[in-house]
Amino acid sequence: MNAFSSEIVRIDLADRSYDIVIDSAVLGNIDLYRDLPAATSAVIVTNSTVAPLYAARLRQALLVRFTEVQVVTLPDGEQYKTWQTLNLIFDALLGNACDRKTVLFALGGGVVGDMTGFAAASYMRGVPFVQVPTTLLAQVDSSVGGKTGINHPMGKNMIGAFYQPVKVVCDLDTLRTLPARELSAGLAEVIKYGPIADLEFLTWIETNMEALLARDLRALGYAVKRSCEIKAWVVGQDEREAGLRAILNFGHTFGHAIEAGLGYGEWLHGEAVAAGMVMAAKLSQRLGLVEGNFVERLVALIRRAGLPVVGPRLSESDNAGRYIELMRVDKKSEGGEIKFVLIDGPGTAVVRGAPDALVREVIDACCLRQ
Ligand code: NAD
Ligand code: GLY
């Protein structure tokens, strides 16, 4: 692997500002944790897959800074992003008499990160937390920006809070143990930034796709850095998604319907977003917002990342109707009207509604046949 020089991306949010540290073999670096808020105890929240790989290394480093470091190990999987699992974190915090200064560490992918953040937002009305993302998806997106929460059977990420971490530590070396399917899922969120915000980055991804899939450290490091810079730029202007931040949900309106419709965990989040981006791009084209050749370019890149470009069927009788029903339960919906993030010319995005008949046509064209 090529070497990567350490980078720091700053999230600028007044008194809630923080650094994203991007480096290799950095998880166990005690210097990274010295400037955290003063506390005697820390709790690492992780899952049954990540714990045996990385929890001991992080715990060892944290013991230099904290007197007590507990590890809470959750079951692994999107299907466990629930109230019941969240309660396991509260059980451990209360069971260990954790106080309001206790610092939580989210060690894992987006599921662990979202749940730990939500636990940190609500335990004693708020304790500090650090994101230590170990999937590509979490390093380029979910660990940054303070969206935390859990799923509801009727809708993805529908229960949660905005709550910023005090630091994000991205150790690129952890991506070595990531299954290939998960790496591809992370690439969906990397690709997302191109069509909505940065055409140069889209071209860079096209040029470097093989290196990314081969886990070249320098390529991964740049992808994480540029993704975080774009996200920092968006979140810095619109932390609570009053407007602009919604563009980061490109592909997610369709994607969340896929995840909820199939049952959480059946398709990976990044896979659902990938097929969702194809649908959103084709809807943009049908609305005359973008040329077909740009859509085809995006579809080709998604395919090269090893991601699906066709959606699953969610109903045998009325597939498009089921998608639409599920998409109405979306945080962007207003008065029952579905809002889509669409490509508004290459490199820019717009959030708007679309006629149901057109949405149906696009879903029919973009889903597996019966
Ligand atoms: P995930 O957290 O389920 O992790 C994917 C899988 O990889 C899991 O099985 C996990 O145990 C395993 N894993 C993690 N790190 C590993 C490593 N280094 N080596 C080997 N295995 C490892 O999924 P994800 O793709 O990281 O995150 C998806 C979640 O993130 C979804 O719930 C989604 O809603 C959420 N999300 C949130 C935001 C946000 O802004 N908060 C943004 C995007 C996605
Ligand atoms: N992943 C979308 C957002 O953080 O807003």
Tab-separated table of C-alpha atoms and ligand atoms in Angstrom:
chain	number	residue	atom	x	y	z
A	1	MET	CA	0.000	0.000	0.000
A	2	ASN	CA	1.119	3.553	-0.698
A	3	ALA	CA	1.773	5.731	2.329
A	4	PHE	CA	-0.695	8.385	3.445
A	5	SER	CA	0.317	11.524	5.340
A	6	SER	CA	-1.858	12.445	8.256
A	7	GLU	CA	-4.645	14.957	7.568
A	8	ILE	CA	-7.009	16.925	9.767
A	9	VAL	CA	-10.347	18.238	8.516
A	10	ARG	CA	-12.079	20.762	10.762
A	11	ILE	CA	-15.832	20.899	11.257
A	12	ASP	CA	-16.609	24.531	11.958
A	13	LEU	CA	-19.628	24.841	14.230
A	14	ALA	CA	-18.757	27.581	16.747
A	15	ASP	CA	-18.487	25.998	20.214
A	16	ARG	CA	-19.344	22.569	18.733
A	17	SER	CA	-16.404	22.577	16.296
A	18	TYR	CA	-14.131	19.538	16.144
A	19	ASP	CA	-11.364	17.830	14.211
A	20	ILE	CA	-11.538	14.754	12.026
A	21	VAL	CA	-8.139	13.076	12.222
A	22	ILE	CA	-7.355	10.893	9.194
A	23	ASP	CA	-4.270	8.710	9.467
A	24	SER	CA	-3.021	5.137	9.390
A	25	ALA	CA	-2.302	3.068	12.527
A	26	VAL	CA	-3.650	5.887	14.662
A	27	LEU	CA	-6.258	4.085	16.768
A	28	GLY	CA	-3.818	3.333	19.576
A	29	ASN	CA	-2.055	6.712	19.538
A	30	ILE	CA	-2.449	8.069	23.082
A	31	ASP	CA	-1.654	11.634	21.974
A	32	LEU	CA	-4.953	11.805	20.117
A	33	TYR	CA	-6.971	11.471	23.279
A	34	ARG	CA	-5.063	13.915	25.515
A	35	ASP	CA	-7.183	16.958	24.637
A	36	LEU	CA	-10.539	15.295	25.362
A	37	PRO	CA	-12.771	16.694	28.135
A	38	ALA	CA	-11.532	15.766	31.642
A	39	ALA	CA	-13.205	12.643	33.030
A	40	THR	CA	-12.321	9.583	35.063
A	41	SER	CA	-14.255	7.090	32.982
A	42	ALA	CA	-14.707	6.208	29.337
A	43	VAL	CA	-16.961	3.657	27.672
A	44	ILE	CA	-16.165	2.092	24.318
A	45	VAL	CA	-19.341	1.052	22.497
A	46	THR	CA	-18.652	-1.443	19.740
A	47	ASN	CA	-20.108	-4.642	18.299
A	48	SER	CA	-19.331	-8.350	18.310
A	49	THR	CA	-17.381	-8.182	15.018
A	50	VAL	CA	-15.281	-5.085	15.696
A	51	ALA	CA	-14.587	-5.742	19.401
A	52	PRO	CA	-12.142	-8.635	18.881
A	53	LEU	CA	-10.340	-6.695	16.155
A	54	TYR	CA	-9.830	-3.258	17.682
A	55	ALA	CA	-11.345	-2.777	21.170
A	56	ALA	CA	-8.246	-3.854	23.132
A	57	ARG	CA	-5.976	-1.487	21.186
A	58	LEU	CA	-8.275	1.478	21.750
A	59	ARG	CA	-8.844	0.558	25.403
A	60	GLN	CA	-5.086	0.353	26.021
A	61	ALA	CA	-4.589	3.859	24.635
A	62	LEU	CA	-7.517	5.277	26.592
A	63	LEU	CA	-6.236	3.831	29.890
A	64	VAL	CA	-3.456	6.423	29.767
A	65	ARG	CA	-6.110	9.152	29.889
A	66	PHE	CA	-8.996	7.573	31.861
A	67	THR	CA	-8.925	5.566	35.117
A	68	GLU	CA	-11.702	3.240	34.017
A	69	VAL	CA	-12.498	2.111	30.477
A	70	GLN	CA	-15.473	-0.221	29.988
A	71	VAL	CA	-16.326	-1.975	26.724
A	72	VAL	CA	-19.968	-2.460	25.735
A	73	THR	CA	-20.381	-4.995	22.931
A	74	LEU	CA	-23.620	-4.812	20.929
A	75	PRO	CA	-24.965	-7.405	18.503
A	76	ASP	CA	-23.828	-6.701	14.937
A	77	GLY	CA	-26.247	-5.631	12.219
A	78	GLU	CA	-28.585	-2.965	10.906
A	79	GLN	CA	-31.492	-4.999	12.301
A	80	TYR	CA	-30.175	-4.209	15.788
A	81	LYS	CA	-30.293	-0.443	15.347
A	82	THR	CA	-33.269	-0.375	17.708
A	83	TRP	CA	-34.548	0.877	21.071
A	84	GLN	CA	-33.783	-2.525	22.579
A	85	THR	CA	-30.113	-2.364	21.589
A	86	LEU	CA	-29.855	1.294	22.568
A	87	ASN	CA	-31.072	0.282	26.003
A	88	LEU	CA	-28.106	-2.100	26.351
A	89	ILE	CA	-25.871	0.999	26.254
A	90	PHE	CA	-27.941	2.735	28.948
A	91	ASP	CA	-27.929	-0.478	31.050
A	92	ALA	CA	-24.120	-0.508	30.915
A	93	LEU	CA	-23.772	3.226	31.659
A	94	LEU	CA	-26.088	3.061	34.654
A	95	GLY	CA	-24.758	-0.320	35.777
A	96	ASN	CA	-21.245	1.130	35.886
A	97	ALA	CA	-22.388	4.335	37.630
A	98	CYS	CA	-21.137	6.456	34.738
A	99	ASP	CA	-21.459	10.166	35.470
A	100	ARG	CA	-22.231	13.091	33.199
A	101	LYS	CA	-18.539	13.544	32.359
A	102	THR	CA	-18.064	9.992	31.091
A	103	VAL	CA	-16.799	10.022	27.515
A	104	LEU	CA	-18.343	7.517	25.077
A	105	PHE	CA	-16.324	6.136	22.149
A	106	ALA	CA	-18.179	4.755	19.120
A	107	LEU	CA	-15.867	2.077	17.708
A	108	GLY	CA	-17.359	0.566	14.547
A	109	GLY	CA	-19.398	1.376	11.493
A	110	GLY	CA	-22.355	3.681	11.041
A	111	VAL	CA	-24.722	1.518	13.068
A	112	VAL	CA	-22.544	1.678	16.196
A	113	GLY	CA	-21.787	5.361	15.509
A	114	ASP	CA	-25.428	6.414	15.135
A	115	MET	CA	-26.525	4.497	18.227
A	116	THR	CA	-23.623	5.613	20.424
A	117	GLY	CA	-24.186	9.216	19.367
A	118	PHE	CA	-27.867	8.960	20.272
A	119	ALA	CA	-26.974	7.369	23.627
A	120	ALA	CA	-24.468	10.189	24.256
A	121	ALA	CA	-27.111	12.799	23.347
A	122	SER	CA	-29.595	11.392	25.832
A	123	TYR	CA	-27.642	9.874	28.740
A	124	MET	CA	-27.979	12.388	31.596
A	125	ARG	CA	-29.136	14.822	28.854
A	126	GLY	CA	-25.787	14.703	27.117
A	127	VAL	CA	-22.264	13.363	27.625
A	128	PRO	CA	-19.272	13.858	25.300
A	129	PHE	CA	-18.581	11.281	22.628
A	130	VAL	CA	-15.829	10.469	20.146
A	131	GLN	CA	-16.376	8.745	16.808
A	132	VAL	CA	-13.814	6.073	15.895
A	133	PRO	CA	-15.246	4.883	12.555
A	134	THR	CA	-13.943	1.579	11.201
A	135	THR	CA	-15.904	1.275	7.930
A	136	LEU	CA	-15.334	3.352	4.814
A	137	LEU	CA	-18.947	4.460	4.951
A	138	ALA	CA	-18.573	5.706	8.509
A	139	GLN	CA	-15.254	7.455	7.769
A	140	VAL	CA	-16.605	9.340	4.750
A	141	ASP	CA	-20.056	10.135	6.053
A	142	SER	CA	-21.823	8.830	9.145
A	143	SER	CA	-19.237	9.707	11.813
A	144	VAL	CA	-19.242	13.337	10.720
A	145	GLY	CA	-21.963	15.937	11.176
A	146	GLY	CA	-23.839	14.827	14.281
A	147	LYS	CA	-26.810	12.889	12.930
A	148	THR	CA	-27.521	10.168	15.479
A	149	GLY	CA	-30.399	7.768	15.939
A	150	ILE	CA	-32.097	4.442	15.415
A	151	ASN	CA	-34.518	2.856	12.948
A	152	HIS	CA	-38.239	2.245	13.387
A	153	PRO	CA	-39.907	-0.671	11.572
A	154	MET	CA	-41.907	1.913	9.619
A	155	GLY	CA	-39.005	4.181	8.698
A	156	LYS	CA	-35.230	4.385	8.577
A	157	ASN	CA	-33.433	6.672	11.085
A	158	MET	CA	-36.765	8.168	12.128
A	159	ILE	CA	-35.885	8.492	15.845
A	160	GLY	CA	-32.801	10.485	16.746
A	161	ALA	CA	-31.057	13.728	17.590
A	162	PHE	CA	-28.490	16.117	16.186
A	163	TYR	CA	-25.522	15.769	18.513
A	164	GLN	CA	-21.933	16.453	17.506
A	165	PRO	CA	-18.958	14.331	18.588
A	166	VAL	CA	-15.977	16.098	20.198
A	167	LYS	CA	-13.550	14.366	17.828
A	168	VAL	CA	-13.480	11.879	14.954
A	169	VAL	CA	-10.540	9.487	14.584
A	170	CYS	CA	-10.347	7.716	11.199
A	171	ASP	CA	-7.740	4.971	11.233
A	172	LEU	CA	-7.335	3.934	7.582
A	173	ASP	CA	-5.674	0.675	8.629
A	174	THR	CA	-8.964	-0.600	10.028
A	175	LEU	CA	-10.263	-0.718	6.450
A	176	ARG	CA	-7.925	-3.638	5.775
A	177	THR	CA	-10.236	-6.041	7.624
A	178	LEU	CA	-13.440	-4.747	6.074
A	179	PRO	CA	-15.292	-7.294	3.895
A	180	ALA	CA	-15.233	-6.376	0.185
A	181	ARG	CA	-19.021	-5.953	0.098
A	182	GLU	CA	-18.778	-3.378	2.910
A	183	LEU	CA	-15.961	-1.534	1.116
A	184	SER	CA	-18.193	-1.205	-1.951
A	185	ALA	CA	-21.068	-0.021	0.235
A	186	GLY	CA	-18.801	2.755	1.539
A	187	LEU	CA	-17.890	3.731	-2.012
A	188	ALA	CA	-21.560	4.538	-2.645
A	189	GLU	CA	-21.343	7.406	-0.150
A	190	VAL	CA	-18.012	8.530	-1.666
A	191	ILE	CA	-19.496	8.587	-5.181
A	192	LYS	CA	-22.515	10.505	-3.845
A	193	TYR	CA	-20.455	13.650	-3.256
A	194	GLY	CA	-19.435	13.972	-6.917
A	195	PRO	CA	-22.725	14.567	-8.752
A	196	ILE	CA	-24.143	16.823	-6.021
A	197	ALA	CA	-21.112	18.950	-5.156
A	198	ASP	CA	-17.783	18.286	-6.848
A	199	LEU	CA	-17.284	17.188	-10.454
A	200	GLU	CA	-13.498	17.175	-10.085
A	201	PHE	CA	-13.866	14.661	-7.274
A	202	LEU	CA	-16.157	12.554	-9.478
A	203	THR	CA	-13.422	12.433	-12.117
A	204	TRP	CA	-10.843	11.592	-9.432
A	205	ILE	CA	-13.003	8.657	-8.263
A	206	GLU	CA	-13.334	7.425	-11.856
A	207	THR	CA	-9.554	7.539	-12.269
A	208	ASN	CA	-8.850	5.890	-8.925
A	209	MET	CA	-11.605	3.271	-8.654
A	210	GLU	CA	-9.199	0.333	-9.058
A	211	ALA	CA	-6.865	1.753	-6.400
A	212	LEU	CA	-9.795	2.246	-4.035
A	213	LEU	CA	-11.014	-1.318	-4.559
A	214	ALA	CA	-7.440	-2.555	-4.020
A	215	ARG	CA	-7.412	-0.599	-0.713
A	216	ASP	CA	-4.489	1.565	-1.685
A	217	LEU	CA	-3.993	3.612	1.471
A	218	ARG	CA	-3.232	6.853	-0.318
A	219	ALA	CA	-6.358	6.571	-2.471
A	220	LEU	CA	-8.548	5.672	0.499
A	221	GLY	CA	-7.031	8.496	2.526
A	222	TYR	CA	-7.772	11.048	-0.188
A	223	ALA	CA	-11.323	9.729	-0.617
A	224	VAL	CA	-11.941	10.054	3.138
A	225	LYS	CA	-10.364	13.513	3.284
A	226	ARG	CA	-12.222	14.974	0.281
A	227	SER	CA	-15.544	13.436	1.381
A	228	CYS	CA	-15.106	14.900	4.873
A	229	GLU	CA	-14.166	18.301	3.428
A	230	ILE	CA	-17.338	18.382	1.329
A	231	LYS	CA	-19.453	17.228	4.244
A	232	ALA	CA	-17.781	19.817	6.520
A	233	TRP	CA	-18.584	22.539	3.976
A	234	VAL	CA	-22.261	21.506	3.873
A	235	VAL	CA	-22.729	20.871	7.611
A	236	GLY	CA	-20.894	24.110	8.465
A	237	GLN	CA	-23.625	26.026	6.624
A	238	ASP	CA	-26.651	23.965	7.642
A	239	GLU	CA	-26.045	21.801	10.714
A	240	ARG	CA	-29.712	20.904	11.295
A	241	GLU	CA	-30.811	20.413	7.707
A	242	ALA	CA	-32.956	23.498	7.316
A	243	GLY	CA	-32.120	23.331	3.600
A	244	LEU	CA	-28.724	22.694	1.986
A	245	ARG	CA	-27.783	19.637	4.075
A	246	ALA	CA	-30.592	17.629	2.466
A	247	ILE	CA	-28.428	17.310	-0.674
A	248	LEU	CA	-26.315	14.767	1.246
A	249	ASN	CA	-29.350	12.509	1.014
A	250	PHE	CA	-28.917	12.015	-2.739
A	251	GLY	CA	-30.144	8.472	-3.455
A	252	HIS	CA	-31.363	8.056	0.125
A	253	THR	CA	-35.101	8.640	-0.411
A	254	PHE	CA	-35.300	5.588	-2.687
A	255	GLY	CA	-32.558	3.838	-0.686
A	256	HIS	CA	-34.314	4.124	2.673
A	257	ALA	CA	-37.467	2.675	1.063
A	258	ILE	CA	-35.402	-0.309	-0.105
A	259	GLU	CA	-33.941	-0.857	3.370
A	260	ALA	CA	-37.263	-0.568	5.203
A	261	GLY	CA	-39.185	-2.458	2.493
A	262	LEU	CA	-36.853	-5.463	2.402
A	263	GLY	CA	-36.291	-5.487	6.170
A	264	TYR	CA	-33.198	-3.822	7.670
A	265	GLY	CA	-29.960	-5.645	6.932
A	266	GLU	CA	-31.098	-7.459	3.787
A	267	TRP	CA	-29.399	-4.926	1.512
A	268	LEU	CA	-26.542	-2.895	2.989
A	269	HIS	CA	-27.220	0.817	3.432
A	270	GLY	CA	-24.623	1.705	0.778
A	271	GLU	CA	-26.121	-0.794	-1.675
A	272	ALA	CA	-29.592	0.694	-1.208
A	273	VAL	CA	-28.148	4.201	-1.670
A	274	ALA	CA	-26.399	3.048	-4.871
A	275	ALA	CA	-29.594	1.782	-6.503
A	276	GLY	CA	-31.332	4.866	-5.066
A	277	MET	CA	-28.808	7.177	-6.753
A	278	VAL	CA	-29.548	5.520	-10.099
A	279	MET	CA	-33.277	6.108	-9.581
A	280	ALA	CA	-32.744	9.713	-8.456
A	281	ALA	CA	-30.448	10.390	-11.433
A	282	LYS	CA	-32.959	8.914	-13.881
A	283	LEU	CA	-35.746	10.947	-12.289
A	284	SER	CA	-33.566	14.064	-12.687
A	285	GLN	CA	-33.125	13.184	-16.370
A	286	ARG	CA	-36.864	12.625	-16.862
A	287	LEU	CA	-37.499	16.054	-15.335
A	288	GLY	CA	-35.061	17.606	-17.817
A	289	LEU	CA	-32.565	18.602	-15.122
A	290	VAL	CA	-29.592	16.628	-16.441
A	291	GLU	CA	-28.464	14.983	-19.693
A	292	GLY	CA	-28.665	11.220	-20.188
A	293	ASN	CA	-24.922	10.897	-20.815
A	294	PHE	CA	-24.143	12.213	-17.305
A	295	VAL	CA	-26.606	9.718	-15.837
A	296	GLU	CA	-24.960	6.899	-17.797
A	297	ARG	CA	-21.537	8.044	-16.554
A	298	LEU	CA	-22.751	7.864	-12.964
A	299	VAL	CA	-24.390	4.453	-13.458
A	300	ALA	CA	-21.156	3.087	-14.958
A	301	LEU	CA	-19.153	4.296	-11.959
A	302	ILE	CA	-21.603	2.791	-9.475
A	303	ARG	CA	-21.377	-0.515	-11.346
A	304	ARG	CA	-17.548	-0.397	-11.307
A	305	ALA	CA	-17.663	0.030	-7.526
A	306	GLY	CA	-19.353	-3.388	-7.337
A	307	LEU	CA	-22.700	-1.882	-6.395
A	308	PRO	CA	-26.226	-2.633	-7.620
A	309	VAL	CA	-27.660	-0.336	-10.292
A	310	VAL	CA	-31.110	-1.934	-10.256
A	311	GLY	CA	-33.472	-1.893	-7.271
A	312	PRO	CA	-35.191	-4.901	-5.708
A	313	ARG	CA	-38.924	-5.515	-5.967
A	314	LEU	CA	-40.688	-4.537	-2.761
A	315	SER	CA	-44.108	-5.847	-3.807
A	316	GLU	CA	-45.277	-8.332	-6.397
A	317	SER	CA	-48.647	-6.625	-6.919
A	318	ASP	CA	-47.739	-2.903	-6.931
A	319	ASN	CA	-43.987	-2.443	-6.679
A	320	ALA	CA	-43.878	1.278	-7.497
A	321	GLY	CA	-46.818	1.904	-5.169
A	322	ARG	CA	-44.970	0.211	-2.310
A	323	TYR	CA	-41.851	2.326	-2.929
A	324	ILE	CA	-43.985	5.468	-2.909
A	325	GLU	CA	-45.799	4.426	0.268
A	326	LEU	CA	-42.469	3.857	2.022
A	327	MET	CA	-40.924	7.070	0.664
A	328	ARG	CA	-43.719	9.145	2.185
A	329	VAL	CA	-42.249	8.185	5.601
A	330	ASP	CA	-39.127	10.267	5.063
A	331	LYS	CA	-37.817	13.185	7.070
A	332	LYS	CA	-37.821	15.373	3.958
A	333	SER	CA	-41.533	14.771	3.245
A	334	GLU	CA	-43.763	17.789	3.767
A	335	GLY	CA	-47.519	17.387	4.147
A	336	GLY	CA	-47.268	13.924	2.582
A	337	GLU	CA	-45.357	15.201	-0.479
A	338	ILE	CA	-42.147	13.274	-1.147
A	339	LYS	CA	-39.077	15.450	-1.688
A	340	PHE	CA	-36.250	14.060	-3.817
A	341	VAL	CA	-32.628	15.129	-4.015
A	342	LEU	CA	-32.082	15.508	-7.752
A	343	ILE	CA	-29.095	16.359	-9.911
A	344	ASP	CA	-29.615	19.892	-11.185
A	345	GLY	CA	-26.906	19.905	-13.833
A	346	PRO	CA	-23.646	17.999	-13.188
A	347	GLY	CA	-22.152	18.915	-9.822
A	348	THR	CA	-25.191	20.584	-8.266
A	349	ALA	CA	-28.322	19.308	-6.568
A	350	VAL	CA	-31.831	20.498	-5.870
A	351	VAL	CA	-34.466	19.209	-3.449
A	352	ARG	CA	-37.972	19.108	-4.892
A	353	GLY	CA	-41.078	17.034	-5.507
A	354	ALA	CA	-41.988	15.143	-8.693
A	355	PRO	CA	-45.286	13.910	-10.155
A	356	ASP	CA	-46.222	10.445	-8.836
A	357	ALA	CA	-46.767	9.138	-12.380
A	358	LEU	CA	-43.182	9.998	-13.329
A	359	VAL	CA	-41.794	8.534	-10.123
A	360	ARG	CA	-43.713	5.334	-10.873
A	361	GLU	CA	-42.241	5.160	-14.385
A	362	VAL	CA	-38.706	5.599	-13.061
A	363	ILE	CA	-39.173	2.927	-10.381
A	364	ASP	CA	-40.627	0.521	-12.952
A	365	ALA	CA	-37.658	1.148	-15.253
A	366	CYS	CA	-35.081	0.789	-12.457
A	367	CYS	CA	-36.294	-2.319	-10.598
A	368	LEU	CA	-35.786	-6.011	-11.191
A	369	ARG	CA	-38.501	-7.510	-13.361
A	370	GLN	CA	-40.982	-10.009	-11.896
B	1	NAD	P1	-22.299	-1.166	9.801
B	1	NAD	O1	-22.114	-0.265	10.935
B	1	NAD	O2	-23.369	-2.188	9.889
B	1	NAD	O3	-20.911	-1.868	9.481
B	1	NAD	C1	-20.841	-2.754	8.413
B	1	NAD	C2	-20.297	-4.125	8.824
B	1	NAD	O4	-18.879	-4.058	8.896
B	1	NAD	C3	-20.759	-4.626	10.174
B	1	NAD	O5	-20.942	-6.014	10.112
B	1	NAD	C4	-19.583	-4.296	11.073
B	1	NAD	O6	-19.504	-5.105	12.215
B	1	NAD	C5	-18.424	-4.556	10.162
B	1	NAD	N1	-17.199	-3.847	10.434
B	1	NAD	C6	-17.060	-2.576	10.843
B	1	NAD	N2	-15.776	-2.221	10.822
B	1	NAD	C7	-15.086	-3.296	10.423
B	1	NAD	C8	-13.717	-3.535	10.180
B	1	NAD	N3	-12.808	-2.570	10.277
B	1	NAD	N4	-13.334	-4.772	9.785
B	1	NAD	C9	-14.269	-5.746	9.616
B	1	NAD	N5	-15.573	-5.566	9.791
B	1	NAD	C10	-15.973	-4.341	10.190
B	1	NAD	O7	-22.606	-0.344	8.455
B	1	NAD	P2	-22.008	1.000	7.858
B	1	NAD	O8	-22.090	0.823	6.403
B	1	NAD	O9	-20.733	1.375	8.475
B	1	NAD	O10	-23.075	2.093	8.324
B	1	NAD	C11	-24.407	2.042	7.886
B	1	NAD	C12	-25.249	2.819	8.879
B	1	NAD	O11	-24.827	4.172	8.892
B	1	NAD	C13	-26.723	2.827	8.524
B	1	NAD	O12	-27.472	2.555	9.685
B	1	NAD	C14	-26.970	4.236	8.059
B	1	NAD	O13	-28.275	4.658	8.294
B	1	NAD	C15	-25.978	5.005	8.861
B	1	NAD	N6	-25.590	6.289	8.277
B	1	NAD	C16	-25.625	7.382	9.064
B	1	NAD	C17	-25.224	8.599	8.578
B	1	NAD	C18	-25.183	9.794	9.471
B	1	NAD	O14	-24.985	10.904	8.976
B	1	NAD	N7	-25.343	9.620	10.766
B	1	NAD	C19	-24.782	8.711	7.252
B	1	NAD	C20	-24.742	7.558	6.452
B	1	NAD	C21	-25.155	6.343	6.985
B	2	GLY	N1	-25.673	11.457	5.605
B	2	GLY	C1	-26.450	12.628	5.421
B	2	GLY	C2	-26.190	13.693	6.399
B	2	GLY	O1	-25.352	13.564	7.251
B	2	GLY	O2	-26.826	14.704	6.353
